[in-house]
Coordinates of C-alpha atoms in Angstrom, one line a residue:
M187 CA 2.7 -4.9 -24.8
A188 CA 3.4 -3.0 -21.7
T189 CA 6.7 -4.5 -19.8
G190 CA 6.8 -2.6 -17.0
K191 CA 5.6 -2.7 -13.1
K192 CA 2.3 -4.6 -12.4
V193 CA -0.5 -2.4 -11.1
L194 CA -3.8 -3.6 -10.0
I195 CA -6.6 -1.4 -9.7
V196 CA -9.5 -2.1 -7.4
E197 CA -12.1 0.3 -8.1
D198 CA -15.7 -0.2 -8.6
D199 CA -16.3 2.9 -11.0
K200 CA -15.8 1.3 -14.3
F201 CA -15.2 4.4 -16.1
L202 CA -12.8 5.8 -13.9
G203 CA -10.9 2.4 -14.2
K204 CA -10.5 2.5 -17.9
M205 CA -9.4 6.0 -17.9
L206 CA -6.9 5.0 -15.3
S207 CA -5.7 1.6 -16.6
K208 CA -5.2 3.3 -20.1
M209 CA -3.3 6.3 -18.8
L210 CA -1.1 3.6 -16.7
E211 CA -0.6 1.4 -19.6
A212 CA 0.7 4.7 -21.9
S213 CA 3.7 4.9 -19.4
N214 CA 4.5 1.3 -19.7
Y215 CA 2.7 -0.4 -16.7
Q216 CA 0.8 -3.5 -16.8
I217 CA -2.8 -3.3 -15.2
S218 CA -5.1 -5.5 -13.8
I219 CA -8.4 -4.2 -12.7
A220 CA -10.6 -5.7 -10.2
S221 CA -14.1 -4.0 -9.3
S222 CA -14.9 -5.2 -6.0
G223 CA -12.9 -6.1 -3.0
K224 CA -13.0 -9.6 -3.1
E225 CA -11.7 -9.7 -6.8
G226 CA -9.4 -7.2 -5.7
L227 CA -7.9 -9.7 -2.9
T228 CA -8.0 -12.4 -5.3
K229 CA -6.1 -10.6 -8.1
A230 CA -3.4 -9.4 -5.8
A231 CA -3.1 -13.2 -4.5
S232 CA -2.7 -14.7 -7.8
E233 CA -1.1 -12.3 -9.6
N234 CA 1.4 -10.3 -6.8
P235 CA 1.3 -6.5 -8.4
D236 CA 3.8 -4.4 -7.7
L237 CA 1.5 -1.8 -6.6
I238 CA -2.3 -1.7 -6.0
L239 CA -4.3 1.2 -6.0
L240 CA -7.3 0.7 -3.9
D241 CA -10.4 2.4 -3.4
I242 CA -12.7 2.5 -0.1
M243 CA -15.9 2.8 -1.6
L244 CA -16.5 -0.6 -2.8
P245 CA -19.6 -2.7 -3.6
D246 CA -18.7 -5.7 -1.3
I247 CA -16.2 -5.5 1.3
D248 CA -15.2 -1.5 1.9
G249 CA -11.4 -0.9 1.0
F250 CA -10.2 -0.9 4.8
E251 CA -11.4 -4.3 4.9
V252 CA -9.3 -5.1 1.9
L253 CA -6.3 -3.3 3.0
E254 CA -6.5 -5.2 6.3
S255 CA -6.8 -8.2 4.2
L256 CA -4.0 -7.9 2.3
K257 CA -1.5 -6.7 5.2
N258 CA -2.8 -10.0 7.4
Q259 CA -1.7 -12.6 4.6
E260 CA 1.6 -13.4 4.0
I261 CA 1.3 -13.5 0.2
T262 CA 0.2 -9.9 -0.1
N263 CA 1.4 -8.0 3.1
K264 CA 4.3 -6.9 1.4
I265 CA 2.4 -5.0 -1.5
P266 CA 2.4 -1.2 -1.4
V267 CA -0.9 -0.1 -1.4
V268 CA -1.9 3.3 -2.3
I269 CA -5.1 4.3 -1.3
L270 CA -7.6 6.4 -4.3
S271 CA -10.8 7.6 -2.7
N272 CA -13.5 10.3 -2.3
L273 CA -13.2 9.9 1.0
G274 CA -11.0 12.7 2.2
Q275 CA -11.6 13.2 5.7
P276 CA -8.4 13.5 8.3
E277 CA -9.5 10.5 10.4
D278 CA -9.7 8.2 6.7
M279 CA -6.4 9.4 5.6
Q280 CA -5.0 8.6 9.2
Q281 CA -7.0 5.3 9.2
G282 CA -5.3 4.2 5.9
R283 CA -2.0 5.5 7.4
K284 CA -2.4 3.1 10.4
L285 CA -3.0 0.0 8.3
G286 CA 0.4 0.7 6.6
V287 CA -0.5 2.4 3.2
L288 CA 2.2 3.7 0.8
D289 CA 0.4 7.1 0.3
Y290 CA -3.6 8.4 0.6
I291 CA -4.9 10.4 -2.6
V292 CA -8.3 11.8 -2.7
K293 CA -9.6 11.9 -6.3
S294 CA -11.0 15.3 -6.4
D295 CA -7.8 16.4 -5.5
L296 CA -5.6 15.3 -8.5
S297 CA -6.1 14.7 -12.2
L298 CA -5.3 11.7 -13.5
D299 CA -2.3 13.1 -15.0
D300 CA -1.1 13.8 -11.1
V301 CA -1.9 9.9 -10.5
V302 CA 0.1 8.9 -13.1
D303 CA 3.0 11.0 -11.8
K304 CA 2.7 10.2 -8.4
L305 CA 2.9 6.2 -9.3
N306 CA 5.7 6.9 -11.5
K307 CA 7.8 8.1 -8.4
L308 CA 6.5 5.9 -6.0
L309 CA 7.4 2.9 -8.5
P310 CA 10.4 3.6 -10.0
K311 CA 11.3 2.1 -13.5
K312 CA 13.9 -1.1 -13.3

């Protein structure tokens, strides 16, 4: 049983979500997965994760809208968010930063090991 920090992965690509989940659990994180923006918002409010890994391209509401909702709700506005997306245009990254993301990771730029390493740096162990 993982005893580390809680990470909510909001990712509609089930394979990628499962792979990330397995790798993060191996690094002792507690993982929860949401496959849509609405599900992500619900889980963020009810589970109070230590960090949210958020995709932008989601089937219902896009990640930027999810991010705005998270930042506008008192219960979720302090949760750090890292965007993990295929959208790597400067304007996308700028919009994410303007909305208060902790970091912006372009999926094609990093391996899953790199993502885990980055989270280990962003979420120091207790």
